[in-house]
mmCIF file of N, CA, C and O in Angstrom:
data_model
loop_
_atom_site.group_PDB
_atom_site.id
_atom_site.type_symbol
_atom_site.label_atom_id
_atom_site.label_comp_id
_atom_site.label_asym_id
_atom_site.label_seq_id
_atom_site.Cartn_x
_atom_site.Cartn_y
_atom_site.Cartn_z
ATOM 1 N N UNK A 7 121.056 107.767 95.761
ATOM 2 C CA UNK A 7 120.505 107.832 94.441
ATOM 3 C C UNK A 7 120.366 106.423 93.854
ATOM 4 O O UNK A 7 119.327 106.097 93.315
ATOM 5 N N UNK A 8 121.415 105.641 93.987
ATOM 6 C CA UNK A 8 121.386 104.274 93.447
ATOM 7 C C UNK A 8 120.317 103.437 94.146
ATOM 8 O O UNK A 8 119.661 102.615 93.512
ATOM 9 N N UNK A 9 120.162 103.655 95.442
ATOM 10 C CA UNK A 9 119.150 102.922 96.205
ATOM 11 C C UNK A 9 117.762 103.179 95.618
ATOM 12 O O UNK A 9 116.987 102.251 95.385
ATOM 13 N N UNK A 10 117.443 104.451 95.368
ATOM 14 C CA UNK A 10 116.141 104.805 94.800
ATOM 15 C C UNK A 10 115.964 104.207 93.409
ATOM 16 O O UNK A 10 114.894 103.700 93.076
ATOM 17 N N UNK A 11 117.013 104.248 92.601
ATOM 18 C CA UNK A 11 116.939 103.670 91.252
ATOM 19 C C UNK A 11 116.650 102.178 91.315
ATOM 20 O O UNK A 11 115.861 101.650 90.533
ATOM 21 N N UNK A 12 117.284 101.485 92.236
ATOM 22 C CA UNK A 12 117.059 100.037 92.383
ATOM 23 C C UNK A 12 115.644 99.744 92.854
ATOM 24 O O UNK A 12 115.021 98.786 92.406
ATOM 25 N N UNK A 13 115.132 100.576 93.770
ATOM 26 C CA UNK A 13 113.756 100.382 94.236
ATOM 27 C C UNK A 13 112.771 100.542 93.083
ATOM 28 O O UNK A 13 111.838 99.750 92.943
ATOM 29 N N UNK A 14 112.974 101.560 92.253
ATOM 30 C CA UNK A 14 112.103 101.768 91.094
ATOM 31 C C UNK A 14 112.206 100.572 90.150
ATOM 32 O O UNK A 14 111.192 100.071 89.647
ATOM 33 N N UNK A 15 113.414 100.074 89.928
ATOM 34 C CA UNK A 15 113.613 98.916 89.056
ATOM 35 C C UNK A 15 112.889 97.681 89.591
ATOM 36 O O UNK A 15 112.439 96.832 88.821
ATOM 37 N N UNK A 16 112.738 97.609 90.910
ATOM 38 C CA UNK A 16 112.030 96.490 91.538
ATOM 39 C C UNK A 16 110.512 96.702 91.561
ATOM 40 O O UNK A 16 109.774 95.846 92.038
ATOM 41 N N UNK A 17 110.058 97.858 91.075
ATOM 42 C CA UNK A 17 108.627 98.110 90.995
ATOM 43 C C UNK A 17 108.048 98.982 92.094
ATOM 44 O O UNK A 17 106.836 99.169 92.170
ATOM 45 N N UNK A 18 108.884 99.513 92.960
ATOM 46 C CA UNK A 18 108.401 100.391 94.031
ATOM 47 C C UNK A 18 108.137 101.790 93.492
ATOM 48 O O UNK A 18 108.827 102.264 92.591
ATOM 49 N N UNK A 19 107.127 102.461 94.052
ATOM 50 C CA UNK A 19 106.906 103.881 93.829
ATOM 51 C C UNK A 19 107.611 104.605 94.962
ATOM 52 O O UNK A 19 107.565 104.157 96.112
ATOM 53 N N UNK A 20 108.239 105.717 94.653
ATOM 54 C CA UNK A 20 109.008 106.452 95.654
ATOM 55 C C UNK A 20 108.201 107.642 96.158
ATOM 56 O O UNK A 20 107.705 108.448 95.378
ATOM 57 N N UNK A 21 108.074 107.745 97.472
ATOM 58 C CA UNK A 21 107.519 108.913 98.144
ATOM 59 C C UNK A 21 108.670 109.551 98.907
ATOM 60 O O UNK A 21 109.429 108.846 99.579
ATOM 61 N N UNK A 22 108.813 110.852 98.813
ATOM 62 C CA UNK A 22 109.888 111.529 99.538
ATOM 63 C C UNK A 22 109.434 112.933 99.870
ATOM 64 O O UNK A 22 108.510 113.466 99.260
ATOM 65 N N UNK A 23 110.107 113.542 100.821
ATOM 66 C CA UNK A 23 109.736 114.901 101.192
ATOM 67 C C UNK A 23 110.799 115.893 100.738
ATOM 68 O O UNK A 23 111.972 115.555 100.597
ATOM 69 N N UNK A 24 110.352 117.099 100.492
ATOM 70 C CA UNK A 24 111.191 118.257 100.237
ATOM 71 C C UNK A 24 112.427 118.065 99.390
ATOM 72 O O UNK A 24 112.354 117.761 98.203
ATOM 73 N N UNK A 25 113.569 118.277 100.024
ATOM 74 C CA UNK A 25 114.846 118.228 99.330
ATOM 75 C C UNK A 25 115.137 116.888 98.701
ATOM 76 O O UNK A 25 115.686 116.809 97.594
ATOM 77 N N UNK A 26 114.761 115.822 99.365
ATOM 78 C CA UNK A 26 114.992 114.482 98.811
ATOM 79 C C UNK A 26 114.184 114.293 97.541
ATOM 80 O O UNK A 26 114.704 113.810 96.530
ATOM 81 N N UNK A 27 112.935 114.708 97.557
ATOM 82 C CA UNK A 27 112.089 114.595 96.365
ATOM 83 C C UNK A 27 112.674 115.407 95.216
ATOM 84 O O UNK A 27 112.695 114.963 94.063
ATOM 85 N N UNK A 28 113.161 116.583 95.518
ATOM 86 C CA UNK A 28 113.738 117.459 94.491
ATOM 87 C C UNK A 28 114.979 116.825 93.869
ATOM 88 O O UNK A 28 115.112 116.794 92.644
ATOM 89 N N UNK A 29 115.876 116.326 94.692
ATOM 90 C CA UNK A 29 117.110 115.710 94.187
ATOM 91 C C UNK A 29 116.797 114.491 93.325
ATOM 92 O O UNK A 29 117.365 114.314 92.247
ATOM 93 N N UNK A 30 115.883 113.646 93.794
ATOM 94 C CA UNK A 30 115.525 112.453 93.024
ATOM 95 C C UNK A 30 114.877 112.835 91.695
ATOM 96 O O UNK A 30 115.204 112.269 90.650
ATOM 97 N N UNK A 31 113.983 113.804 91.728
ATOM 98 C CA UNK A 31 113.305 114.246 90.511
ATOM 99 C C UNK A 31 114.300 114.814 89.507
ATOM 100 O O UNK A 31 114.246 114.509 88.309
ATOM 101 N N UNK A 32 115.213 115.641 89.984
ATOM 102 C CA UNK A 32 116.231 116.224 89.108
ATOM 103 C C UNK A 32 117.144 115.160 88.504
ATOM 104 O O UNK A 32 117.713 115.360 87.435
ATOM 105 N N UNK A 33 117.279 114.026 89.183
ATOM 106 C CA UNK A 33 118.093 112.924 88.678
ATOM 107 C C UNK A 33 117.300 112.021 87.734
ATOM 108 O O UNK A 33 117.784 110.998 87.271
ATOM 109 N N UNK A 34 116.046 112.402 87.467
ATOM 110 C CA UNK A 34 115.220 111.628 86.549
ATOM 111 C C UNK A 34 114.510 110.446 87.166
ATOM 112 O O UNK A 34 113.978 109.591 86.471
ATOM 113 N N UNK A 35 114.488 110.393 88.493
ATOM 114 C CA UNK A 35 113.806 109.306 89.195
ATOM 115 C C UNK A 35 112.382 109.746 89.493
ATOM 116 O O UNK A 35 112.151 110.824 90.058
ATOM 117 N N UNK A 36 111.418 108.924 89.111
ATOM 118 C CA UNK A 36 110.014 109.250 89.364
ATOM 119 C C UNK A 36 109.762 109.214 90.868
ATOM 120 O O UNK A 36 110.017 108.208 91.526
ATOM 121 N N UNK A 37 109.262 110.323 91.394
ATOM 122 C CA UNK A 37 109.048 110.455 92.829
ATOM 123 C C UNK A 37 107.806 111.300 93.069
ATOM 124 O O UNK A 37 107.501 112.206 92.298
ATOM 125 N N UNK A 38 107.080 110.995 94.133
ATOM 126 C CA UNK A 38 105.947 111.806 94.564
ATOM 127 C C UNK A 38 106.348 112.514 95.846
ATOM 128 O O UNK A 38 106.765 111.868 96.814
ATOM 129 N N UNK A 39 106.243 113.833 95.847
ATOM 130 C CA UNK A 39 106.539 114.596 97.062
ATOM 131 C C UNK A 39 105.381 114.375 98.026
ATOM 132 O O UNK A 39 104.219 114.576 97.661
ATOM 133 N N UNK A 40 105.680 113.969 99.235
ATOM 134 C CA UNK A 40 104.618 113.667 100.195
ATOM 135 C C UNK A 40 103.750 114.882 100.499
ATOM 136 O O UNK A 40 102.598 114.728 100.889
ATOM 137 N N UNK A 41 104.261 116.087 100.278
ATOM 138 C CA UNK A 41 103.445 117.281 100.511
ATOM 139 C C UNK A 41 102.212 117.263 99.616
ATOM 140 O O UNK A 41 101.140 117.700 100.029
ATOM 141 N N UNK A 42 102.333 116.713 98.405
ATOM 142 C CA UNK A 42 101.171 116.635 97.518
ATOM 143 C C UNK A 42 100.191 115.566 97.981
ATOM 144 O O UNK A 42 98.997 115.658 97.738
ATOM 145 N N UNK A 43 100.671 114.574 98.662
ATOM 146 C CA UNK A 43 99.824 113.500 99.162
ATOM 147 C C UNK A 43 99.017 113.929 100.379
ATOM 148 O O UNK A 43 97.867 113.555 100.534
ATOM 149 N N UNK A 44 99.616 114.732 101.233
ATOM 150 C CA UNK A 44 98.964 115.079 102.493
ATOM 151 C C UNK A 44 98.032 116.278 102.372
ATOM 152 O O UNK A 44 97.432 116.700 103.345
ATOM 153 N N UNK A 45 97.890 116.819 101.173
ATOM 154 C CA UNK A 45 96.933 117.896 100.955
ATOM 155 C C UNK A 45 97.376 119.234 101.489
ATOM 156 O O UNK A 45 96.570 120.099 101.777
ATOM 157 N N UNK A 46 98.646 119.410 101.641
ATOM 158 C CA UNK A 46 99.151 120.695 102.092
ATOM 159 C C UNK A 46 100.655 120.657 102.135
ATOM 160 O O UNK A 46 101.266 119.590 102.123
ATOM 161 N N UNK A 47 101.233 121.796 102.146
ATOM 162 C CA UNK A 47 102.685 121.870 102.185
ATOM 163 C C UNK A 47 103.224 121.594 103.572
ATOM 164 O O UNK A 47 102.487 121.443 104.543
ATOM 165 N N UNK A 48 104.512 121.551 103.607
ATOM 166 C CA UNK A 48 105.205 121.352 104.879
ATOM 167 C C UNK A 48 104.989 122.574 105.766
ATOM 168 O O UNK A 48 104.769 123.680 105.278
ATOM 169 N N UNK A 49 105.059 122.356 107.064
ATOM 170 C CA UNK A 49 104.934 123.451 108.024
ATOM 171 C C UNK A 49 106.110 123.413 108.988
ATOM 172 O O UNK A 49 106.873 122.441 109.014
ATOM 173 N N UNK A 50 106.243 124.448 109.753
ATOM 174 C CA UNK A 50 107.300 124.575 110.765
ATOM 175 C C UNK A 50 108.688 124.362 110.160
ATOM 176 O O UNK A 50 109.488 123.555 110.630
ATOM 177 N N UNK A 51 108.953 125.118 109.099
ATOM 178 C CA UNK A 51 110.271 125.038 108.478
ATOM 179 C C UNK A 51 110.559 123.692 107.861
ATOM 180 O O UNK A 51 111.697 123.250 107.827
ATOM 181 N N UNK A 52 109.563 123.033 107.376
ATOM 182 C CA UNK A 52 109.620 121.709 106.744
ATOM 183 C C UNK A 52 109.928 120.593 107.746
ATOM 184 O O UNK A 52 110.318 119.486 107.380
ATOM 185 N N UNK A 53 109.754 120.874 109.026
ATOM 186 C CA UNK A 53 109.958 119.830 110.025
ATOM 187 C C UNK A 53 108.744 118.927 110.128
ATOM 188 O O UNK A 53 108.845 117.813 110.643
ATOM 189 N N UNK A 54 107.587 119.398 109.655
ATOM 190 C CA UNK A 54 106.376 118.585 109.728
ATOM 191 C C UNK A 54 105.760 118.486 108.335
ATOM 192 O O UNK A 54 105.235 119.462 107.819
ATOM 193 N N UNK A 55 105.881 117.326 107.744
ATOM 194 C CA UNK A 55 105.207 117.045 106.480
ATOM 195 C C UNK A 55 104.793 115.577 106.445
ATOM 196 O O UNK A 55 103.715 115.253 105.988
ATOM 197 N N UNK A 56 105.634 114.714 106.927
ATOM 198 C CA UNK A 56 105.322 113.284 106.871
ATOM 199 C C UNK A 56 104.508 112.815 108.073
ATOM 200 O O UNK A 56 104.069 111.672 108.100
ATOM 201 N N UNK A 57 104.306 113.684 109.044
ATOM 202 C CA UNK A 57 103.479 113.326 110.199
ATOM 203 C C UNK A 57 102.031 113.657 109.858
ATOM 204 O O UNK A 57 101.522 114.712 110.191
ATOM 205 N N UNK A 58 101.393 112.747 109.146
ATOM 206 C CA UNK A 58 100.029 112.998 108.686
ATOM 207 C C UNK A 58 99.229 111.710 108.701
ATOM 208 O O UNK A 58 99.785 110.615 108.706
ATOM 209 N N UNK A 59 97.922 111.848 108.662
ATOM 210 C CA UNK A 59 97.078 110.647 108.640
ATOM 211 C C UNK A 59 97.280 109.866 107.357
ATOM 212 O O UNK A 59 97.200 108.649 107.348
ATOM 213 N N UNK A 60 97.545 110.551 106.238
ATOM 214 C CA UNK A 60 97.729 109.861 104.971
ATOM 215 C C UNK A 60 98.964 108.965 104.994
ATOM 216 O O UNK A 60 98.911 107.814 104.552
ATOM 217 N N UNK A 61 100.045 109.476 105.520
ATOM 218 C CA UNK A 61 101.270 108.670 105.599
ATOM 219 C C UNK A 61 101.083 107.547 106.613
ATOM 220 O O UNK A 61 101.400 106.382 106.343
ATOM 221 N N UNK A 62 100.556 107.864 107.765
ATOM 222 C CA UNK A 62 100.373 106.833 108.790
ATOM 223 C C UNK A 62 99.372 105.765 108.350
ATOM 224 O O UNK A 62 99.556 104.586 108.637
ATOM 225 N N UNK A 63 98.330 106.156 107.636
ATOM 226 C CA UNK A 63 97.367 105.175 107.134
ATOM 227 C C UNK A 63 98.035 104.229 106.153
ATOM 228 O O UNK A 63 97.824 103.017 106.196
ATOM 229 N N UNK A 64 98.861 104.782 105.251
ATOM 230 C CA UNK A 64 99.571 103.936 104.292
ATOM 231 C C UNK A 64 100.515 102.958 104.959
ATOM 232 O O UNK A 64 100.739 101.844 104.484
ATOM 233 N N UNK A 65 101.083 103.372 106.077
ATOM 234 C CA UNK A 65 102.004 102.506 106.824
ATOM 235 C C UNK A 65 101.278 101.461 107.668
ATOM 236 O O UNK A 65 101.746 100.333 107.810
ATOM 237 N N UNK A 66 100.155 101.841 108.267
ATOM 238 C CA UNK A 66 99.499 100.999 109.261
ATOM 239 C C UNK A 66 98.371 100.120 108.729
ATOM 240 O O UNK A 66 97.856 99.267 109.460
ATOM 241 N N UNK A 67 97.988 100.311 107.472
ATOM 242 C CA UNK A 67 96.889 99.516 106.917
ATOM 243 C C UNK A 67 97.261 98.038 106.905
ATOM 244 O O UNK A 67 98.416 97.670 106.710
ATOM 245 N N UNK A 68 96.261 97.225 107.137
ATOM 246 C CA UNK A 68 96.461 95.771 107.104
ATOM 247 C C UNK A 68 96.076 95.248 105.725
ATOM 248 O O UNK A 68 95.372 95.905 104.971
ATOM 249 N N UNK A 69 96.520 94.073 105.430
ATOM 250 C CA UNK A 69 96.239 93.465 104.132
ATOM 251 C C UNK A 69 94.855 92.813 104.153
ATOM 252 O O UNK A 69 94.707 91.607 104.010
ATOM 253 N N UNK A 70 93.827 93.656 104.347
ATOM 254 C CA UNK A 70 92.443 93.161 104.359
ATOM 255 C C UNK A 70 91.659 93.921 103.300
ATOM 256 O O UNK A 70 92.027 95.040 102.921
ATOM 257 N N UNK A 71 90.574 93.325 102.833
ATOM 258 C CA UNK A 71 89.740 94.002 101.844
ATOM 259 C C UNK A 71 89.241 95.340 102.364
ATOM 260 O O UNK A 71 89.219 96.336 101.644
ATOM 261 N N UNK A 72 88.848 95.378 103.634
ATOM 262 C CA UNK A 72 88.305 96.600 104.223
ATOM 263 C C UNK A 72 89.343 97.725 104.207
ATOM 264 O O UNK A 72 89.056 98.836 103.779
ATOM 265 N N UNK A 73 90.562 97.440 104.661
ATOM 266 C CA UNK A 73 91.607 98.458 104.697
ATOM 267 C C UNK A 73 91.996 98.890 103.291
ATOM 268 O O UNK A 73 92.162 100.083 103.011
ATOM 269 N N UNK A 74 92.137 97.934 102.375
ATOM 270 C CA UNK A 74 92.512 98.266 100.995
ATOM 271 C C UNK A 74 91.441 99.120 100.332
ATOM 272 O O UNK A 74 91.753 100.076 99.625
ATOM 273 N N UNK A 75 90.187 98.801 100.561
ATOM 274 C CA UNK A 75 89.086 99.572 99.994
ATOM 275 C C UNK A 75 89.112 101.001 100.528
ATOM 276 O O UNK A 75 88.933 101.959 99.776
ATOM 277 N N UNK A 76 89.349 101.142 101.813
ATOM 278 C CA UNK A 76 89.372 102.479 102.404
ATOM 279 C C UNK A 76 90.544 103.292 101.875
ATOM 280 O O UNK A 76 90.388 104.475 101.537
ATOM 281 N N UNK A 77 91.735 102.691 101.766
ATOM 282 C CA UNK A 77 92.884 103.402 101.197
ATOM 283 C C UNK A 77 92.583 103.858 99.776
ATOM 284 O O UNK A 77 92.865 105.001 99.402
ATOM 285 N N UNK A 78 92.019 102.964 98.971
ATOM 286 C CA UNK A 78 91.686 103.317 97.587
ATOM 287 C C UNK A 78 90.684 104.462 97.527
ATOM 288 O O UNK A 78 90.837 105.387 96.734
ATOM 289 N N UNK A 79 89.663 104.404 98.367
ATOM 290 C CA UNK A 79 88.636 105.444 98.385
ATOM 291 C C UNK A 79 89.235 106.804 98.742
ATOM 292 O O UNK A 79 88.842 107.833 98.201
ATOM 293 N N UNK A 80 90.222 106.811 99.622
ATOM 294 C CA UNK A 80 90.846 108.054 100.072
ATOM 295 C C UNK A 80 92.074 108.448 99.244
ATOM 296 O O UNK A 80 92.719 109.453 99.534
ATOM 297 N N UNK A 81 92.390 107.627 98.229
ATOM 298 C CA UNK A 81 93.563 107.877 97.363
ATOM 299 C C UNK A 81 94.855 107.937 98.173
ATOM 300 O O UNK A 81 95.699 108.809 97.961
ATOM 301 N N UNK A 82 94.969 107.002 99.102
ATOM 302 C CA UNK A 82 96.160 106.902 99.938
ATOM 303 C C UNK A 82 96.942 105.675 99.483
ATOM 304 O O UNK A 82 96.402 104.575 99.424
ATOM 305 N N UNK A 83 98.221 105.851 99.164
ATOM 306 C CA UNK A 83 99.000 104.697 98.716
ATOM 307 C C UNK A 83 99.381 103.780 99.870
ATOM 308 O O UNK A 83 99.568 104.219 101.000
ATOM 309 N N UNK A 84 99.461 102.498 99.561
ATOM 310 C CA UNK A 84 99.966 101.511 100.500
ATOM 311 C C UNK A 84 101.465 101.726 100.605
ATOM 312 O O UNK A 84 102.147 101.857 99.586
ATOM 313 N N UNK A 85 102.020 101.782 101.791
ATOM 314 C CA UNK A 85 103.458 101.989 101.961
ATOM 315 C C UNK A 85 104.053 100.698 102.506
ATOM 316 O O UNK A 85 103.796 100.310 103.642
ATOM 317 N N UNK A 86 104.854 100.043 101.665
ATOM 318 C CA UNK A 86 105.435 98.752 102.005
ATOM 319 C C UNK A 86 106.785 98.840 102.705
ATOM 320 O O UNK A 86 107.183 97.918 103.401
ATOM 321 N N UNK A 87 107.502 99.905 102.456
ATOM 322 C CA UNK A 87 108.890 99.995 102.899
ATOM 323 C C UNK A 87 109.195 101.429 103.292
ATOM 324 O O UNK A 87 108.764 102.363 102.613
ATOM 325 N N UNK A 88 109.921 101.603 104.376
ATOM 326 C CA UNK A 88 110.330 102.934 104.811
ATOM 327 C C UNK A 88 111.843 102.957 104.928
ATOM 328 O O UNK A 88 112.441 102.073 105.539
ATOM 329 N N UNK A 89 112.445 103.959 104.330
ATOM 330 C CA UNK A 89 113.877 104.179 104.450
ATOM 331 C C UNK A 89 114.054 105.536 105.108
ATOM 332 O O UNK A 89 113.526 106.536 104.628
ATOM 333 N N UNK A 90 114.780 105.579 106.189
ATOM 334 C CA UNK A 90 114.973 106.818 106.930
ATOM 335 C C UNK A 90 116.446 107.189 106.901
ATOM 336 O O UNK A 90 117.308 106.377 107.232
ATOM 337 N N UNK A 91 116.704 108.407 106.495
ATOM 338 C CA UNK A 91 118.057 108.942 106.513
ATOM 339 C C UNK A 91 118.107 109.913 107.684
ATOM 340 O O UNK A 91 117.523 110.997 107.607
ATOM 341 N N UNK A 92 118.739 109.516 108.753
ATOM 342 C CA UNK A 92 118.720 110.331 109.958
ATOM 343 C C UNK A 92 119.558 111.590 109.798
ATOM 344 O O UNK A 92 120.642 111.583 109.224
ATOM 345 N N UNK A 93 119.026 112.678 110.311
ATOM 346 C CA UNK A 93 119.688 113.973 110.273
ATOM 347 C C UNK A 93 120.961 113.900 111.114
ATOM 348 O O UNK A 93 120.936 113.414 112.246
ATOM 349 N N UNK A 94 122.093 114.388 110.604
ATOM 350 C CA UNK A 94 123.364 114.315 111.350
ATOM 351 C C UNK A 94 123.426 115.372 112.453
ATOM 352 O O UNK A 94 124.209 116.321 112.386
ATOM 353 N N UNK A 95 122.601 115.217 113.455
ATOM 354 C CA UNK A 95 122.461 116.223 114.504
ATOM 355 C C UNK A 95 123.782 116.512 115.215
ATOM 356 O O UNK A 95 124.149 117.670 115.424
ATOM 357 N N UNK A 96 124.508 115.474 115.581
ATOM 358 C CA UNK A 96 125.765 115.690 116.300
ATOM 359 C C UNK A 96 126.726 116.539 115.469
ATOM 360 O O UNK A 96 127.377 117.450 115.987
ATOM 361 N N UNK A 97 126.787 116.276 114.185
ATOM 362 C CA UNK A 97 127.645 117.042 113.286
ATOM 363 C C UNK A 97 127.174 118.492 113.176
ATOM 364 O O UNK A 97 127.977 119.425 113.181
ATOM 365 N N UNK A 98 125.878 118.678 113.083
ATOM 366 C CA UNK A 98 125.325 120.021 112.923
ATOM 367 C C UNK A 98 125.546 120.896 114.157
ATOM 368 O O UNK A 98 125.845 122.080 114.037
ATOM 369 N N UNK A 99 125.395 120.324 115.344
ATOM 370 C CA UNK A 99 125.525 121.159 116.545
ATOM 371 C C UNK A 99 126.968 121.536 116.847
ATOM 372 O O UNK A 99 127.208 122.449 117.626
ATOM 373 N N UNK A 100 127.932 120.872 116.216
ATOM 374 C CA UNK A 100 129.335 121.233 116.440
ATOM 375 C C UNK A 100 129.837 122.277 115.448
ATOM 376 O O UNK A 100 130.954 122.763 115.590
ATOM 377 N N UNK A 101 129.017 122.645 114.478
ATOM 378 C CA UNK A 101 129.417 123.671 113.503
ATOM 379 C C UNK A 101 129.441 125.033 114.170
ATOM 380 O O UNK A 101 128.569 125.355 114.969
ATOM 381 N N UNK A 102 130.445 125.852 113.809
ATOM 382 C CA UNK A 102 130.497 127.226 114.337
ATOM 383 C C UNK A 102 129.210 127.973 113.976
ATOM 384 O O UNK A 102 128.706 127.858 112.858
ATOM 385 N N UNK A 103 128.676 128.710 114.924
ATOM 386 C CA UNK A 103 127.471 129.493 114.691
ATOM 387 C C UNK A 103 126.184 128.704 114.815
ATOM 388 O O UNK A 103 125.101 129.244 114.614
ATOM 389 N N UNK A 104 126.295 127.434 115.144
ATOM 390 C CA UNK A 104 125.103 126.626 115.277
ATOM 391 C C UNK A 104 124.308 127.061 116.507
ATOM 392 O O UNK A 104 124.861 127.304 117.566
ATOM 393 N N UNK A 105 122.999 127.212 116.308
ATOM 394 C CA UNK A 105 122.117 127.561 117.416
ATOM 395 C C UNK A 105 120.935 126.613 117.423
ATOM 396 O O UNK A 105 120.659 125.947 116.427
ATOM 397 N N UNK A 106 120.243 126.569 118.493
ATOM 398 C CA UNK A 106 119.071 125.706 118.607
ATOM 399 C C UNK A 106 118.036 126.019 117.513
ATOM 400 O O UNK A 106 117.423 125.130 116.955
ATOM 401 N N UNK A 107 117.884 127.275 117.187
ATOM 402 C CA UNK A 107 116.885 127.665 116.192
ATOM 403 C C UNK A 107 117.276 127.250 114.773
ATOM 404 O O UNK A 107 116.433 127.184 113.902
ATOM 405 N N UNK A 108 118.543 126.975 114.525
ATOM 406 C CA UNK A 108 118.980 126.588 113.183
ATOM 407 C C UNK A 108 118.986 125.075 112.989
ATOM 408 O O UNK A 108 119.297 124.598 111.924
ATOM 409 N N UNK A 109 118.665 124.313 114.001
ATOM 410 C CA UNK A 109 118.693 122.851 113.880
ATOM 411 C C UNK A 109 117.407 122.332 113.308
ATOM 412 O O UNK A 109 116.387 122.846 113.382
#
């Protein structure tokens, strides 16, 4: 939470998916859920939402007039920084009742 607050204070816009977006929003942090950016909701139990051309374009665009113009035309934000919180898979698979389908 503090990390996101500091990023906003530094002038960053926050993009997040699902639960992270909800928690940040409820804490009063301005956030855009990536599902709204990609033109559709998450699929496959929310395992696929950030794997989209919009997210990848924002990450891979170069600092050229051509790329910036194209991003603007498509309403795709430039993504300067990525923070990944890795899923605690090892912890999850050791829980009683854990199955492959619940991961």
